[in-house]
Amino acid sequence: MAVQTSVSDNFAAAIPGMVRGSPAGMKTRVAQVAMQGGLLVVQGTRDEQCKLPTASTDVTNVLKPLGITRDNVARDPNFPSGGTAGYTYQIGDSVEIVSQGEVWVTVEESVTPGDDVYVRYDDGSATQKGAFRSSADSSSAALLSGAVYRTTAGAGGLALVEINLPQ
């Protein structure tokens, strides 16, 4: 019989896509592509669809950004049934999106409270579309109006983004 010999007391503060408090604005759309929690999604090619941004105008056009994908702890991203391994939301899944509220995201570079929020739309250098950072990175990320960082984080860390997009 195995005996527990230790107890972990150093848990992560959050996971990407985790919401702090009660979001004021939520949307639900159908995933056009496989995606993770904690990424910016934009209007898909059809009504009621969402996808990751692929052009700067997907981020800067006030009508295209939908919000940040929520985490989905009810689904194990490592064992999808008939989907793409490693992705929380599969093509055709119903995706919960926060358009107004505070959401934890993974950042590509260091951020501090009050920094502008840039979102990656070009993944040419093995980066993640829809990911967050604090600079344009040579024109592969665009400024997201209506969003600001609320916490400090280092590259690869979790930061809290306050987002307020039109409904």
PDB file of N, CA and C in Angstrom, residues 93-137:
ATOM      1  N   ASP A  93     -16.420  22.845 -31.704  1.00  0.00           N
ATOM      2  CA  ASP A  93     -16.774  22.992 -30.290  1.00  0.00           C
ATOM      3  C   ASP A  93     -17.408  24.354 -30.029  1.00  0.00           C
ATOM      4  N   SER A  94     -18.228  24.420 -28.999  1.00  0.00           N
ATOM      5  CA  SER A  94     -18.778  25.681 -28.517  1.00  0.00           C
ATOM      6  C   SER A  94     -17.725  26.334 -27.622  1.00  0.00           C
ATOM      7  N   VAL A  95     -17.323  27.550 -27.956  1.00  0.00           N
ATOM      8  CA  VAL A  95     -16.243  28.252 -27.261  1.00  0.00           C
ATOM      9  C   VAL A  95     -16.829  29.401 -26.448  1.00  0.00           C
ATOM     10  N   GLU A  96     -16.509  29.427 -25.151  1.00  0.00           N
ATOM     11  CA  GLU A  96     -16.904  30.553 -24.305  1.00  0.00           C
ATOM     12  C   GLU A  96     -15.854  31.641 -24.435  1.00  0.00           C
ATOM     13  N   ILE A  97     -16.309  32.869 -24.664  1.00  0.00           N
ATOM     14  CA  ILE A  97     -15.413  33.994 -24.934  1.00  0.00           C
ATOM     15  C   ILE A  97     -15.762  35.149 -24.004  1.00  0.00           C
ATOM     16  N   VAL A  98     -14.743  35.705 -23.340  1.00  0.00           N
ATOM     17  CA  VAL A  98     -14.935  36.859 -22.468  1.00  0.00           C
ATOM     18  C   VAL A  98     -14.663  38.121 -23.282  1.00  0.00           C
ATOM     19  N   SER A  99     -15.685  38.979 -23.404  1.00  0.00           N
ATOM     20  CA  SER A  99     -15.514  40.249 -24.130  1.00  0.00           C
ATOM     21  C   SER A  99     -15.381  41.428 -23.176  1.00  0.00           C
ATOM     22  N   GLN A 100     -15.829  41.256 -21.936  1.00  0.00           N
ATOM     23  CA  GLN A 100     -15.692  42.295 -20.917  1.00  0.00           C
ATOM     24  C   GLN A 100     -15.408  41.623 -19.579  1.00  0.00           C
ATOM     25  N   GLY A 101     -14.227  41.894 -19.042  1.00  0.00           N
ATOM     26  CA  GLY A 101     -13.842  41.296 -17.772  1.00  0.00           C
ATOM     27  C   GLY A 101     -12.342  41.134 -17.675  1.00  0.00           C
ATOM     28  N   GLU A 102     -11.897  40.353 -16.692  1.00  0.00           N
ATOM     29  CA  GLU A 102     -10.471  40.114 -16.466  1.00  0.00           C
ATOM     30  C   GLU A 102     -10.164  38.639 -16.688  1.00  0.00           C
ATOM     31  N   VAL A 103      -9.160  38.373 -17.525  1.00  0.00           N
ATOM     32  CA  VAL A 103      -8.816  37.007 -17.912  1.00  0.00           C
ATOM     33  C   VAL A 103      -7.303  36.822 -17.819  1.00  0.00           C
ATOM     34  N   TRP A 104      -6.866  35.669 -17.318  1.00  0.00           N
ATOM     35  CA  TRP A 104      -5.444  35.334 -17.258  1.00  0.00           C
ATOM     36  C   TRP A 104      -4.983  34.824 -18.615  1.00  0.00           C
ATOM     37  N   VAL A 105      -3.835  35.320 -19.077  1.00  0.00           N
ATOM     38  CA  VAL A 105      -3.260  34.892 -20.354  1.00  0.00           C
ATOM     39  C   VAL A 105      -1.766  34.645 -20.189  1.00  0.00           C
ATOM     40  N   THR A 106      -1.202  33.806 -21.038  1.00  0.00           N
ATOM     41  CA  THR A 106       0.242  33.616 -21.083  1.00  0.00           C
ATOM     42  C   THR A 106       0.818  34.696 -21.983  1.00  0.00           C
ATOM     43  N   VAL A 107       1.887  35.340 -21.544  1.00  0.00           N
ATOM     44  CA  VAL A 107       2.494  36.422 -22.326  1.00  0.00           C
ATOM     45  C   VAL A 107       3.821  35.974 -22.927  1.00  0.00           C
ATOM     46  N   GLU A 108       4.117  36.486 -24.103  1.00  0.00           N
ATOM     47  CA  GLU A 108       5.350  36.139 -24.810  1.00  0.00           C
ATOM     48  C   GLU A 108       6.559  36.912 -24.302  1.00  0.00           C
ATOM     49  N   GLU A 109       6.323  38.059 -23.690  1.00  0.00           N
ATOM     50  CA  GLU A 109       7.411  38.891 -23.179  1.00  0.00           C
ATOM     51  C   GLU A 109       6.944  39.566 -21.898  1.00  0.00           C
ATOM     52  N   SER A 110       7.861  40.166 -21.179  1.00  0.00           N
ATOM     53  CA  SER A 110       7.535  40.807 -19.904  1.00  0.00           C
ATOM     54  C   SER A 110       6.502  41.910 -20.082  1.00  0.00           C
ATOM     55  N   VAL A 111       5.569  41.978 -19.127  1.00  0.00           N
ATOM     56  CA  VAL A 111       4.548  43.023 -19.130  1.00  0.00           C
ATOM     57  C   VAL A 111       4.423  43.593 -17.722  1.00  0.00           C
ATOM     58  N   THR A 112       3.931  44.824 -17.642  1.00  0.00           N
ATOM     59  CA  THR A 112       3.660  45.462 -16.358  1.00  0.00           C
ATOM     60  C   THR A 112       2.270  46.086 -16.403  1.00  0.00           C
ATOM     61  N   PRO A 113       1.662  46.344 -15.243  1.00  0.00           N
ATOM     62  CA  PRO A 113       0.333  46.947 -15.225  1.00  0.00           C
ATOM     63  C   PRO A 113       0.304  48.257 -16.022  1.00  0.00           C
ATOM     64  N   GLY A 114      -0.730  48.403 -16.834  1.00  0.00           N
ATOM     65  CA  GLY A 114      -0.894  49.599 -17.645  1.00  0.00           C
ATOM     66  C   GLY A 114      -0.300  49.489 -19.037  1.00  0.00           C
ATOM     67  N   ASP A 115       0.505  48.447 -19.302  1.00  0.00           N
ATOM     68  CA  ASP A 115       1.080  48.268 -20.643  1.00  0.00           C
ATOM     69  C   ASP A 115      -0.018  48.056 -21.670  1.00  0.00           C
ATOM     70  N   ASP A 116       0.270  48.501 -22.908  1.00  0.00           N
ATOM     71  CA  ASP A 116      -0.618  48.208 -24.029  1.00  0.00           C
ATOM     72  C   ASP A 116      -0.629  46.708 -24.282  1.00  0.00           C
ATOM     73  N   VAL A 117      -1.734  46.229 -24.820  1.00  0.00           N
ATOM     74  CA  VAL A 117      -1.886  44.809 -25.128  1.00  0.00           C
ATOM     75  C   VAL A 117      -1.795  44.619 -26.638  1.00  0.00           C
ATOM     76  N   TYR A 118      -0.794  43.857 -27.050  1.00  0.00           N
ATOM     77  CA  TYR A 118      -0.638  43.491 -28.454  1.00  0.00           C
ATOM     78  C   TYR A 118      -0.973  42.014 -28.604  1.00  0.00           C
ATOM     79  N   VAL A 119      -1.547  41.662 -29.758  1.00  0.00           N
ATOM     80  CA  VAL A 119      -1.951  40.281 -30.014  1.00  0.00           C
ATOM     81  C   VAL A 119      -1.290  39.803 -31.300  1.00  0.00           C
ATOM     82  N   ARG A 120      -0.725  38.614 -31.243  1.00  0.00           N
ATOM     83  CA  ARG A 120      -0.034  38.019 -32.390  1.00  0.00           C
ATOM     84  C   ARG A 120      -1.050  37.558 -33.436  1.00  0.00           C
ATOM     85  N   TYR A 121      -0.809  37.940 -34.705  1.00  0.00           N
ATOM     86  CA  TYR A 121      -1.646  37.475 -35.809  1.00  0.00           C
ATOM     87  C   TYR A 121      -0.842  36.693 -36.842  1.00  0.00           C
ATOM     88  N   ASP A 122       0.481  36.752 -36.755  1.00  0.00           N
ATOM     89  CA  ASP A 122       1.358  36.045 -37.689  1.00  0.00           C
ATOM     90  C   ASP A 122       2.201  35.061 -36.896  1.00  0.00           C
ATOM     91  N   ASP A 123       2.160  33.792 -37.272  1.00  0.00           N
ATOM     92  CA  ASP A 123       2.920  32.787 -36.525  1.00  0.00           C
ATOM     93  C   ASP A 123       4.109  32.253 -37.322  1.00  0.00           C
ATOM     94  N   GLY A 124       4.709  33.100 -38.150  1.00  0.00           N
ATOM     95  CA  GLY A 124       5.806  32.688 -39.009  1.00  0.00           C
ATOM     96  C   GLY A 124       7.030  32.164 -38.283  1.00  0.00           C
ATOM     97  N   SER A 125       7.247  32.564 -37.050  1.00  0.00           N
ATOM     98  CA  SER A 125       8.435  32.107 -36.322  1.00  0.00           C
ATOM     99  C   SER A 125       8.055  31.145 -35.190  1.00  0.00           C
ATOM    100  N   ALA A 126       7.143  30.232 -35.494  1.00  0.00           N
ATOM    101  CA  ALA A 126       6.703  29.213 -34.535  1.00  0.00           C
ATOM    102  C   ALA A 126       6.098  29.817 -33.271  1.00  0.00           C
ATOM    103  N   THR A 127       5.353  30.881 -33.431  1.00  0.00           N
ATOM    104  CA  THR A 127       4.648  31.497 -32.317  1.00  0.00           C
ATOM    105  C   THR A 127       3.159  31.181 -32.432  1.00  0.00           C
ATOM    106  N   GLN A 128       2.399  31.537 -31.433  1.00  0.00           N
ATOM    107  CA  GLN A 128       0.983  31.202 -31.362  1.00  0.00           C
ATOM    108  C   GLN A 128       0.116  32.381 -31.794  1.00  0.00           C
ATOM    109  N   LYS A 129      -0.715  32.196 -32.816  1.00  0.00           N
ATOM    110  CA  LYS A 129      -1.681  33.231 -33.191  1.00  0.00           C
ATOM    111  C   LYS A 129      -2.636  33.442 -32.024  1.00  0.00           C
ATOM    112  N   GLY A 130      -3.012  34.706 -31.796  1.00  0.00           N
ATOM    113  CA  GLY A 130      -3.916  35.027 -30.700  1.00  0.00           C
ATOM    114  C   GLY A 130      -3.223  35.202 -29.365  1.00  0.00           C
ATOM    115  N   ALA A 131      -1.881  35.029 -29.334  1.00  0.00           N
ATOM    116  CA  ALA A 131      -1.116  35.156 -28.088  1.00  0.00           C
ATOM    117  C   ALA A 131      -0.881  36.632 -27.750  1.00  0.00           C
ATOM    118  N   PHE A 132      -0.526  36.885 -26.496  1.00  0.00           N
ATOM    119  CA  PHE A 132      -0.407  38.249 -25.973  1.00  0.00           C
ATOM    120  C   PHE A 132       1.039  38.648 -25.732  1.00  0.00           C
ATOM    121  N   ARG A 133       1.313  39.953 -25.909  1.00  0.00           N
ATOM    122  CA  ARG A 133       2.641  40.526 -25.701  1.00  0.00           C
ATOM    123  C   ARG A 133       2.496  42.023 -25.469  1.00  0.00           C
ATOM    124  N   SER A 134       3.614  42.750 -25.313  1.00  0.00           N
ATOM    125  CA  SER A 134       3.538  44.195 -25.052  1.00  0.00           C
ATOM    126  C   SER A 134       4.178  45.027 -26.162  1.00  0.00           C
ATOM    127  N   SER A 135       4.480  44.418 -27.308  1.00  0.00           N
ATOM    128  CA  SER A 135       5.040  45.167 -28.446  1.00  0.00           C
ATOM    129  C   SER A 135       4.556  44.560 -29.755  1.00  0.00           C
ATOM    130  N   ALA A 136       4.753  45.316 -30.851  1.00  0.00           N
ATOM    131  CA  ALA A 136       4.298  44.871 -32.169  1.00  0.00           C
ATOM    132  C   ALA A 136       5.179  43.779 -32.768  1.00  0.00           C
ATOM    133  N   ASP A 137       6.393  43.578 -32.249  1.00  0.00           N
ATOM    134  CA  ASP A 137       7.295  42.526 -32.725  1.00  0.00           C
ATOM    135  C   ASP A 137       7.453  42.536 -34.238  1.00  0.00           C
TER     136      ASP A 137
END
